[in-house]
Amino acid sequence: MADALQNLIPDADRPQWRDYSRCVHCGLCLNACPTFRLLGEEMDSPRGRIYQIAQADAGRMPLAEAAPFLDRCLDCRACETACPSGVEYGKILEAARAQLAREVKPGLWRRLLAKHLYDQVLPSHAGLKTYAALLRLAQTLGLDRLAEKFPAVNPFGLNQALRLAPRLSPRPFWPAWGKTYPAQGPRHARVGLLAGCMQNVASAELSWATLRVLQRNGCEVVVAQEQTCCGALHVHAGRREKARQLARRNIQAFAALECDAYISHTAGCGASLKEYGHLLASDAQWSEAARQFAEKVRDISEFLVELGPLAPGLGSLPVTVTYQDPCHLAHAQRIRSAPRQLLAAIPGLELIEMARPDQCCGSAGVYNLLQPELAGRLGREKLESAAQTRARWLVTANPGCQLQLAALLRQAGSPQPVLHVVEVLDRAYRGGSIHKA
Ligand code: SF4
Ligand code: SF4
């Protein structure tokens, strides 16, 4: 029935009245919104953005006039958590961005760059490997340190990219693709690992840690060879057709593998993967398969908690940590307690909560590249909240947040580590002791 209704909609990739009309303009979301908090402008609030989208949809203004306000939105979805009327803001924003992408053509240079990034780099091993090699070369030549010294010199955003880029792992995750890893001990589940795109080089250690923790907890892990980028960044940028192509490829890649669940360690990817049913709702051929695929997607922390008590063998980690909620875990997937439960299970570890742990750190996909000033302010606020706890480690559950916070700490000359929950678990399984960390 839902599919039939969708098919009656002439253009599903634009904001829908039935979604934005649920906003009753109460303003209860305003204080939850990072951009409203920083800028104090109604048009930079969820209510203001929804108002502009509704006005444009009614033909009272061109949507292009709202573009700067929509661009400044982090798509963090804190407003969804705060909204008592159940407004699905992310859905509205992403549809508006799709409409903008069709109607407003940026300059040739930006168009070519975006096409290259979204079509030729993110979904392609060759493209990612090329850029990883270039980044390694730049880091070997010390260009990242030069970028730190001269932040104002920023041709084509390269300086910002170099300053945010992590030290790449010497052991990328691609060799795991196409392999099946056995469970340790009795098998409790067979799972597919969603390996993503940039994570294979930028957060490869996290992917290896995820694999080990899953095996340790009785999971046979399949890393499907034919999988690809999940399309989250494409959806955020309004490139929904490309996102659909990637979604179909992922669904097909895992279809015959008979997995009990598909596991993501990346909050933004997990949220998008769980929304494949919505993305492909108007595709008669794929909608049902997309819905079934999405039902099996689990964030790693959510999955481990669902699986039951953690497997024995956690060593002691006598360390204080503070945890920051990734937006797409806390607000989009509504997962807050599972990562904390996992941390609490580690002997010796003490979790100290920071103020506003679910406020966006400014990473937000490629937001920290596109809106560096706002992203930097949010990141530094987050670090201040973390510092007030005096915790030794900063822990999160999303590699994007890790990269953003680690880059800002590096820039501030701080050696504090930023770890994913799964990396903390992995360290505990590998014998514990903070000296090995
Ligand atoms: S989005 Fe929700 S909380 Fe915000 S103004 Fe609209 S109804 Fe109120
Ligand atoms: S998604 Fe985040 S930044 Fe955007 S309007 Fe909602 S709370 Fe504000």
Short mmCIF file of C-alpha atoms and ligand atoms in Angstrom, two decimals:
data_model
loop_
_atom_site.label_atom_id
_atom_site.label_comp_id
_atom_site.label_asym_id
_atom_site.label_seq_id
_atom_site.Cartn_x
_atom_site.Cartn_y
_atom_site.Cartn_z
CA MET A 1 0.00 0.00 0.00
CA ALA A 2 2.80 2.38 0.99
CA ASP A 3 4.61 1.56 -2.23
CA ALA A 4 1.48 2.17 -4.27
CA LEU A 5 1.07 5.57 -2.60
CA GLN A 6 4.68 6.44 -3.30
CA ASN A 7 4.19 5.63 -6.95
CA LEU A 8 1.41 8.21 -7.13
CA ILE A 9 3.80 10.93 -6.04
CA PRO A 10 5.21 12.51 -9.17
CA ASP A 11 8.53 13.41 -7.59
CA ALA A 12 9.43 11.64 -4.35
CA ASP A 13 12.78 13.45 -4.14
CA ARG A 14 11.33 16.72 -2.98
CA PRO A 15 9.89 17.70 0.40
CA GLN A 16 6.40 16.35 0.98
CA TRP A 17 3.57 18.34 2.54
CA ARG A 18 2.57 15.36 4.70
CA ASP A 19 6.06 15.55 6.32
CA TYR A 20 6.71 19.26 6.77
CA SER A 21 3.12 20.10 7.70
CA ARG A 22 3.59 18.13 10.94
CA CYS A 23 5.69 21.01 12.24
CA VAL A 24 3.47 23.14 14.49
CA HIS A 25 6.16 25.84 14.90
CA CYS A 26 6.33 25.33 18.67
CA GLY A 27 10.07 26.01 18.77
CA LEU A 28 10.85 23.23 21.25
CA CYS A 29 13.64 22.07 18.95
CA LEU A 30 15.48 25.39 18.88
CA ASN A 31 17.72 24.90 21.88
CA ALA A 32 18.72 21.46 20.68
CA CYS A 33 19.94 22.85 17.36
CA PRO A 34 23.70 23.53 17.23
CA THR A 35 23.49 26.07 14.41
CA PHE A 36 20.71 28.03 16.12
CA ARG A 37 22.70 27.98 19.33
CA LEU A 38 25.82 29.29 17.60
CA LEU A 39 24.25 31.75 15.18
CA GLY A 40 21.05 32.77 16.97
CA GLU A 41 19.16 33.11 13.68
CA GLU A 42 15.65 31.73 13.24
CA MET A 43 16.46 30.82 9.63
CA ASP A 44 19.34 28.68 10.92
CA SER A 45 17.01 26.72 13.20
CA PRO A 46 14.99 23.59 12.39
CA ARG A 47 11.74 25.55 12.53
CA GLY A 48 13.13 28.26 10.28
CA ARG A 49 14.47 25.76 7.76
CA ILE A 50 11.18 23.87 7.67
CA TYR A 51 9.34 27.17 7.16
CA GLN A 52 11.57 28.06 4.21
CA ILE A 53 11.14 24.61 2.68
CA ALA A 54 7.36 24.87 3.05
CA GLN A 55 7.30 28.36 1.52
CA ALA A 56 9.36 27.18 -1.43
CA ASP A 57 7.15 24.13 -1.91
CA ALA A 58 4.11 26.40 -1.99
CA GLY A 59 5.80 28.49 -4.71
CA ARG A 60 6.21 31.59 -2.52
CA MET A 61 10.01 31.71 -2.83
CA PRO A 62 12.67 29.89 -4.81
CA LEU A 63 14.24 27.09 -2.78
CA ALA A 64 17.64 28.45 -3.87
CA GLU A 65 17.14 31.35 -1.43
CA ALA A 66 17.11 28.84 1.43
CA ALA A 67 20.29 27.14 0.21
CA PRO A 68 22.77 28.88 2.59
CA PHE A 69 20.62 27.94 5.60
CA LEU A 70 20.17 24.36 4.41
CA ASP A 71 23.91 24.12 3.70
CA ARG A 72 24.70 25.19 7.26
CA CYS A 73 22.46 22.45 8.68
CA LEU A 74 24.54 19.55 10.04
CA ASP A 75 21.77 17.00 9.41
CA CYS A 76 22.55 15.96 12.99
CA ARG A 77 18.85 15.35 13.70
CA ALA A 78 19.03 16.60 17.29
CA CYS A 79 15.82 18.45 16.41
CA GLU A 80 14.08 15.11 15.76
CA THR A 81 14.87 13.96 19.28
CA ALA A 82 13.57 17.24 20.71
CA CYS A 83 10.40 17.46 18.60
CA PRO A 84 7.19 16.43 20.39
CA SER A 85 5.28 16.31 17.09
CA GLY A 86 7.42 13.59 15.55
CA VAL A 87 8.66 15.73 12.67
CA GLU A 88 11.11 13.66 10.63
CA TYR A 89 13.41 16.55 9.90
CA GLY A 90 16.18 14.47 8.28
CA LYS A 91 13.75 13.17 5.67
CA ILE A 92 12.56 16.72 4.88
CA LEU A 93 16.07 18.16 4.69
CA GLU A 94 17.43 15.36 2.53
CA ALA A 95 14.52 15.71 0.10
CA ALA A 96 15.05 19.49 -0.04
CA ARG A 97 18.74 18.94 -0.76
CA ALA A 98 17.81 16.55 -3.58
CA GLN A 99 15.56 19.23 -5.04
CA LEU A 100 18.30 21.84 -4.66
CA ALA A 101 20.83 19.57 -6.35
CA ARG A 102 18.52 19.34 -9.37
CA GLU A 103 17.50 22.99 -9.50
CA VAL A 104 20.63 24.89 -8.52
CA LYS A 105 23.74 24.20 -10.54
CA PRO A 106 26.99 25.26 -8.83
CA GLY A 107 29.96 26.52 -10.86
CA LEU A 108 31.73 24.14 -13.23
CA TRP A 109 34.67 23.54 -10.88
CA ARG A 110 32.44 22.59 -7.93
CA ARG A 111 30.27 20.42 -10.18
CA LEU A 112 33.25 18.49 -11.51
CA LEU A 113 34.77 18.12 -8.05
CA ALA A 114 31.50 16.87 -6.55
CA LYS A 115 30.94 14.43 -9.41
CA HIS A 116 34.48 13.14 -9.05
CA LEU A 117 34.15 12.68 -5.27
CA TYR A 118 30.69 11.11 -5.21
CA ASP A 119 30.82 9.05 -8.42
CA GLN A 120 34.47 8.16 -8.91
CA VAL A 121 36.14 8.17 -5.50
CA LEU A 122 33.77 7.05 -2.73
CA PRO A 123 32.37 3.97 -4.51
CA SER A 124 35.69 2.93 -6.05
CA HIS A 125 38.57 1.06 -4.46
CA ALA A 126 40.89 2.43 -7.14
CA GLY A 127 39.80 6.01 -6.45
CA LEU A 128 40.16 5.64 -2.68
CA LYS A 129 43.53 3.91 -3.03
CA THR A 130 44.81 6.72 -5.26
CA TYR A 131 43.83 9.39 -2.74
CA ALA A 132 45.19 7.34 0.14
CA ALA A 133 48.53 7.11 -1.68
CA LEU A 134 48.52 10.87 -2.34
CA LEU A 135 47.70 11.56 1.32
CA ARG A 136 50.51 9.29 2.50
CA LEU A 137 52.91 11.10 0.19
CA ALA A 138 51.73 14.50 1.47
CA GLN A 139 52.18 13.35 5.08
CA THR A 140 55.62 11.91 4.32
CA LEU A 141 56.64 15.25 2.79
CA GLY A 142 55.34 17.05 5.87
CA LEU A 143 52.66 18.98 3.99
CA ASP A 144 50.22 18.32 6.84
CA ARG A 145 52.55 20.10 9.27
CA LEU A 146 52.87 22.99 6.83
CA ALA A 147 49.08 23.13 6.62
CA GLU A 148 48.95 23.39 10.43
CA LYS A 149 51.41 26.28 10.35
CA PHE A 150 49.61 28.26 7.66
CA PRO A 151 45.90 27.53 8.09
CA ALA A 152 44.89 30.65 6.15
CA VAL A 153 46.50 29.31 2.97
CA ASN A 154 43.72 26.99 1.83
CA PRO A 155 43.62 26.52 -1.95
CA PHE A 156 40.59 24.41 -3.00
CA GLY A 157 40.06 23.46 0.68
CA LEU A 158 43.24 21.34 0.57
CA ASN A 159 44.65 22.80 3.76
CA GLN A 160 41.52 21.93 5.72
CA ALA A 161 41.50 18.41 4.25
CA LEU A 162 45.15 17.88 5.22
CA ARG A 163 44.58 19.18 8.73
CA LEU A 164 41.63 16.85 9.26
CA ALA A 165 43.16 13.78 7.62
CA PRO A 166 44.22 11.00 9.96
CA ARG A 167 47.53 9.16 9.83
CA LEU A 168 46.56 6.31 7.54
CA SER A 169 46.78 2.79 8.81
CA PRO A 170 49.64 0.75 7.31
CA ARG A 171 47.19 -2.14 7.16
CA PRO A 172 44.09 -1.20 5.13
CA PHE A 173 40.94 -3.29 5.45
CA TRP A 174 40.50 -4.24 1.80
CA PRO A 175 42.34 -7.59 2.09
CA ALA A 176 39.42 -8.75 4.29
CA TRP A 177 36.91 -8.26 1.47
CA GLY A 178 35.60 -11.49 -0.01
CA LYS A 179 36.59 -13.51 3.06
CA THR A 180 34.60 -15.27 5.77
CA TYR A 181 36.05 -15.29 9.28
CA PRO A 182 35.05 -18.08 11.68
CA ALA A 183 33.46 -17.56 15.08
CA GLN A 184 35.65 -18.21 18.10
CA GLY A 185 33.97 -20.93 20.13
CA PRO A 186 30.33 -21.88 19.54
CA ARG A 187 28.73 -19.96 16.68
CA HIS A 188 25.88 -17.70 17.81
CA ALA A 189 25.32 -15.76 14.58
CA ARG A 190 26.49 -15.30 11.01
CA VAL A 191 26.84 -11.62 10.21
CA GLY A 192 27.78 -9.47 7.25
CA LEU A 193 30.24 -6.67 7.96
CA LEU A 194 29.44 -3.43 6.15
CA ALA A 195 32.92 -2.24 5.42
CA GLY A 196 32.04 1.14 3.92
CA CYS A 197 34.37 3.25 1.79
CA MET A 198 36.87 5.62 3.41
CA GLN A 199 36.91 3.51 6.58
CA ASN A 200 39.02 0.95 4.70
CA VAL A 201 41.99 3.30 4.87
CA ALA A 202 41.06 6.09 7.27
CA SER A 203 39.76 3.82 10.05
CA ALA A 204 41.11 0.44 9.06
CA GLU A 205 42.22 -0.41 12.60
CA LEU A 206 38.63 0.05 13.74
CA SER A 207 37.39 -2.35 11.06
CA TRP A 208 39.94 -4.99 12.10
CA ALA A 209 38.96 -4.46 15.75
CA THR A 210 35.28 -4.87 14.86
CA LEU A 211 36.04 -8.12 13.10
CA ARG A 212 37.98 -9.47 16.08
CA VAL A 213 35.33 -8.45 18.63
CA LEU A 214 32.57 -10.07 16.56
CA GLN A 215 34.54 -13.30 16.20
CA ARG A 216 35.32 -13.28 19.91
CA ASN A 217 31.60 -13.04 20.58
CA GLY A 218 30.73 -16.11 18.58
CA CYS A 219 30.01 -14.52 15.20
CA GLU A 220 31.01 -15.86 11.85
CA VAL A 221 31.77 -12.72 9.85
CA VAL A 222 31.32 -12.38 6.10
CA VAL A 223 32.90 -9.38 4.36
CA ALA A 224 31.03 -9.38 1.06
CA GLN A 225 33.31 -8.77 -1.90
CA GLU A 226 30.71 -6.98 -4.02
CA GLN A 227 29.59 -4.45 -1.38
CA THR A 228 30.28 -0.75 -1.81
CA CYS A 229 29.93 2.66 -0.18
CA CYS A 230 26.55 2.87 1.59
CA GLY A 231 25.56 6.15 -0.09
CA ALA A 232 25.06 8.15 3.14
CA LEU A 233 27.17 11.06 1.94
CA HIS A 234 25.29 11.01 -1.37
CA VAL A 235 21.94 11.21 0.43
CA HIS A 236 23.19 14.09 2.58
CA ALA A 237 24.32 15.93 -0.54
CA GLY A 238 21.02 15.36 -2.36
CA ARG A 239 22.49 12.84 -4.83
CA ARG A 240 19.76 10.29 -4.27
CA GLU A 241 19.92 8.54 -7.64
CA LYS A 242 23.54 7.61 -7.07
CA ALA A 243 22.66 6.58 -3.50
CA ARG A 244 19.98 4.27 -4.91
CA GLN A 245 22.47 2.64 -7.28
CA LEU A 246 24.81 1.98 -4.35
CA ALA A 247 21.97 0.68 -2.18
CA ARG A 248 20.92 -1.82 -4.88
CA ARG A 249 24.51 -3.02 -5.15
CA ASN A 250 24.80 -3.54 -1.39
CA ILE A 251 21.47 -5.36 -1.18
CA GLN A 252 22.55 -7.65 -4.00
CA ALA A 253 26.01 -8.18 -2.49
CA PHE A 254 24.56 -9.60 0.73
CA ALA A 255 21.38 -11.20 -0.64
CA ALA A 256 22.64 -14.75 -1.01
CA LEU A 257 24.92 -14.82 2.04
CA GLU A 258 22.27 -15.86 4.56
CA CYS A 259 23.35 -13.53 7.33
CA ASP A 260 21.42 -13.00 10.54
CA ALA A 261 22.42 -9.33 10.66
CA TYR A 262 24.44 -6.72 8.78
CA ILE A 263 26.82 -4.84 11.06
CA SER A 264 28.01 -1.26 10.75
CA HIS A 265 30.50 0.47 13.02
CA THR A 266 29.82 3.87 11.47
CA ALA A 267 26.80 5.73 12.83
CA GLY A 268 26.08 7.78 9.69
CA CYS A 269 26.36 4.73 7.44
CA GLY A 270 24.23 2.64 9.81
CA ALA A 271 21.48 5.25 9.81
CA SER A 272 21.46 5.42 6.02
CA LEU A 273 21.54 1.65 5.65
CA LYS A 274 18.56 1.38 7.99
CA GLU A 275 16.74 3.84 5.72
CA TYR A 276 17.24 1.89 2.46
CA GLY A 277 13.55 0.98 2.62
CA HIS A 278 12.65 4.66 2.42
CA LEU A 279 15.28 5.43 -0.22
CA LEU A 280 13.98 2.70 -2.53
CA ALA A 281 10.31 2.92 -1.54
CA SER A 282 9.21 4.04 -4.99
CA ASP A 283 11.23 1.39 -6.81
CA ALA A 284 8.72 -1.41 -7.37
CA GLN A 285 11.43 -3.92 -8.14
CA TRP A 286 13.66 -3.22 -5.13
CA SER A 287 11.44 -1.82 -2.39
CA GLU A 288 10.73 -5.13 -0.66
CA ALA A 289 14.35 -6.30 -0.81
CA ALA A 290 15.43 -2.90 0.55
CA ARG A 291 12.99 -3.16 3.43
CA GLN A 292 14.20 -6.67 4.31
CA PHE A 293 17.85 -5.59 4.08
CA ALA A 294 17.26 -2.57 6.30
CA GLU A 295 15.55 -4.70 8.95
CA LYS A 296 18.77 -6.66 9.42
CA VAL A 297 21.10 -3.67 9.76
CA ARG A 298 22.51 -3.19 13.26
CA ASP A 299 25.02 -0.85 14.74
CA ILE A 300 27.83 -2.90 16.28
CA SER A 301 27.07 -1.76 19.85
CA GLU A 302 23.34 -2.40 19.42
CA PHE A 303 24.09 -5.86 18.02
CA LEU A 304 26.52 -6.88 20.75
CA VAL A 305 24.03 -5.92 23.45
CA GLU A 306 21.22 -7.79 21.66
CA LEU A 307 23.46 -10.84 21.39
CA GLY A 308 23.58 -11.18 25.18
CA PRO A 309 26.35 -10.85 27.76
CA LEU A 310 29.76 -10.20 26.23
CA ALA A 311 31.98 -13.23 25.77
CA PRO A 312 34.35 -13.78 28.70
CA GLY A 313 37.99 -12.76 28.46
CA LEU A 314 37.84 -8.99 28.92
CA GLY A 315 41.05 -7.87 30.59
CA SER A 316 41.13 -5.00 33.04
CA LEU A 317 41.44 -1.46 31.66
CA PRO A 318 41.96 0.81 34.67
CA VAL A 319 41.22 4.06 32.88
CA THR A 320 38.69 6.91 33.00
CA VAL A 321 36.79 7.59 29.80
CA THR A 322 34.09 9.97 28.68
CA TYR A 323 31.67 9.11 25.89
CA GLN A 324 30.30 11.39 23.19
CA ASP A 325 27.11 10.26 21.39
CA PRO A 326 27.44 10.40 17.61
CA CYS A 327 24.39 12.23 16.22
CA HIS A 328 23.46 9.49 13.81
CA LEU A 329 23.57 6.95 16.60
CA ALA A 330 21.76 8.95 19.32
CA HIS A 331 19.29 10.92 17.20
CA ALA A 332 18.87 9.00 13.95
CA GLN A 333 19.11 5.45 15.34
CA ARG A 334 18.05 6.29 18.92
CA ILE A 335 20.89 4.25 20.38
CA ARG A 336 22.37 5.70 23.55
CA SER A 337 22.57 3.02 26.20
CA ALA A 338 24.20 0.18 24.22
CA PRO A 339 27.67 1.80 23.88
CA ARG A 340 27.57 2.79 27.55
CA GLN A 341 26.57 -0.76 28.54
CA LEU A 342 29.53 -2.16 26.64
CA LEU A 343 31.94 0.26 28.30
CA ALA A 344 30.45 -0.55 31.71
CA ALA A 345 31.19 -4.24 31.12
CA ILE A 346 34.95 -3.64 30.95
CA PRO A 347 36.63 -4.33 34.29
CA GLY A 348 38.44 -1.35 35.76
CA LEU A 349 37.06 1.19 33.29
CA GLU A 350 35.24 4.21 34.71
CA LEU A 351 32.83 6.18 32.52
CA ILE A 352 32.43 9.85 33.41
CA GLU A 353 29.61 11.60 31.56
CA MET A 354 30.32 14.95 29.93
CA ALA A 355 27.83 17.80 29.61
CA ARG A 356 25.66 17.59 26.47
CA PRO A 357 27.24 14.36 25.18
CA ASP A 358 24.78 14.22 22.27
CA GLN A 359 25.57 17.68 20.88
CA CYS A 360 27.14 17.43 17.42
CA CYS A 361 30.95 17.57 17.33
CA GLY A 362 30.89 19.25 13.91
CA SER A 363 32.08 16.27 11.90
CA ALA A 364 28.76 15.52 10.15
CA GLY A 365 30.00 13.73 7.03
CA VAL A 366 31.93 16.30 5.01
CA TYR A 367 30.52 19.27 6.97
CA ASN A 368 33.91 19.93 8.57
CA LEU A 369 35.35 20.37 5.07
CA LEU A 370 32.50 22.52 3.76
CA GLN A 371 31.78 24.61 6.88
CA PRO A 372 35.13 24.58 8.71
CA GLU A 373 34.46 27.57 10.94
CA LEU A 374 31.20 26.28 12.44
CA ALA A 375 32.53 22.73 12.58
CA GLY A 376 35.64 23.91 14.43
CA ARG A 377 33.59 25.82 16.99
CA LEU A 378 31.40 22.79 17.65
CA GLY A 379 34.39 20.48 17.89
CA ARG A 380 36.20 22.75 20.34
CA GLU A 381 33.05 23.01 22.49
CA LYS A 382 32.91 19.23 22.57
CA LEU A 383 36.53 19.00 23.62
CA GLU A 384 35.93 21.50 26.41
CA SER A 385 33.02 19.40 27.71
CA ALA A 386 35.22 16.32 27.55
CA ALA A 387 38.12 18.09 29.29
CA GLN A 388 35.89 19.10 32.19
CA THR A 389 35.40 15.43 33.04
CA ARG A 390 39.21 15.01 33.29
CA ALA A 391 38.73 11.58 31.69
CA ARG A 392 41.85 10.12 30.15
CA TRP A 393 40.26 8.75 26.97
CA LEU A 394 37.60 10.28 24.78
CA VAL A 395 35.35 7.54 23.42
CA THR A 396 32.74 7.67 20.69
CA ALA A 397 31.03 5.23 18.33
CA ASN A 398 31.60 6.74 14.91
CA PRO A 399 34.84 7.07 12.94
CA GLY A 400 33.84 10.49 11.55
CA CYS A 401 33.60 11.92 15.08
CA GLN A 402 36.90 10.26 15.93
CA LEU A 403 38.67 11.93 13.00
CA GLN A 404 37.21 15.35 13.75
CA LEU A 405 38.01 15.27 17.47
CA ALA A 406 41.45 13.70 16.98
CA ALA A 407 42.35 16.39 14.42
CA LEU A 408 41.32 19.18 16.80
CA LEU A 409 43.24 17.60 19.66
CA ARG A 410 46.30 17.26 17.41
CA GLN A 411 45.98 20.92 16.45
CA ALA A 412 45.83 21.82 20.15
CA GLY A 413 48.95 19.72 20.83
CA SER A 414 47.04 17.24 23.01
CA PRO A 415 48.05 13.55 23.03
CA GLN A 416 44.60 12.44 24.31
CA PRO A 417 43.41 9.39 22.37
CA VAL A 418 39.95 9.30 20.76
CA LEU A 419 38.73 5.72 20.51
CA HIS A 420 35.70 3.91 19.18
CA VAL A 421 33.80 1.79 21.74
CA VAL A 422 34.76 -1.30 19.76
CA GLU A 423 38.44 -0.40 19.89
CA VAL A 424 38.16 -0.11 23.68
CA LEU A 425 36.50 -3.53 23.84
CA ASP A 426 39.16 -4.95 21.54
CA ARG A 427 41.92 -3.60 23.79
CA ALA A 428 40.24 -5.20 26.79
CA TYR A 429 39.99 -8.54 24.95
CA ARG A 430 43.61 -8.31 23.94
CA GLY A 431 44.74 -8.34 27.49
CA GLY A 432 43.66 -4.99 28.88
CA SER A 433 46.20 -2.82 30.69
CA ILE A 434 46.34 0.79 29.56
CA HIS A 435 50.06 0.44 28.83
CA LYS A 436 49.25 -1.59 25.75
CA ALA A 437 46.72 1.02 24.59
S1 SF4 B 1 10.18 20.74 14.29
FE1 SF4 B 1 8.96 19.98 15.99
S2 SF4 B 1 9.83 20.99 17.80
FE2 SF4 B 1 10.56 22.11 16.01
S3 SF4 B 1 9.09 23.77 15.75
FE3 SF4 B 1 8.39 22.08 14.46
S4 SF4 B 1 6.96 20.91 15.72
FE4 SF4 B 1 8.11 22.25 17.11
S1 SF4 B 2 19.60 18.67 11.85
FE1 SF4 B 2 20.85 19.58 13.50
S2 SF4 B 2 21.68 21.47 12.63
FE2 SF4 B 2 20.01 20.82 11.28
S3 SF4 B 2 18.19 21.86 12.01
FE3 SF4 B 2 18.19 19.89 13.07
S4 SF4 B 2 19.29 20.25 15.00
FE4 SF4 B 2 19.74 22.01 13.64
#
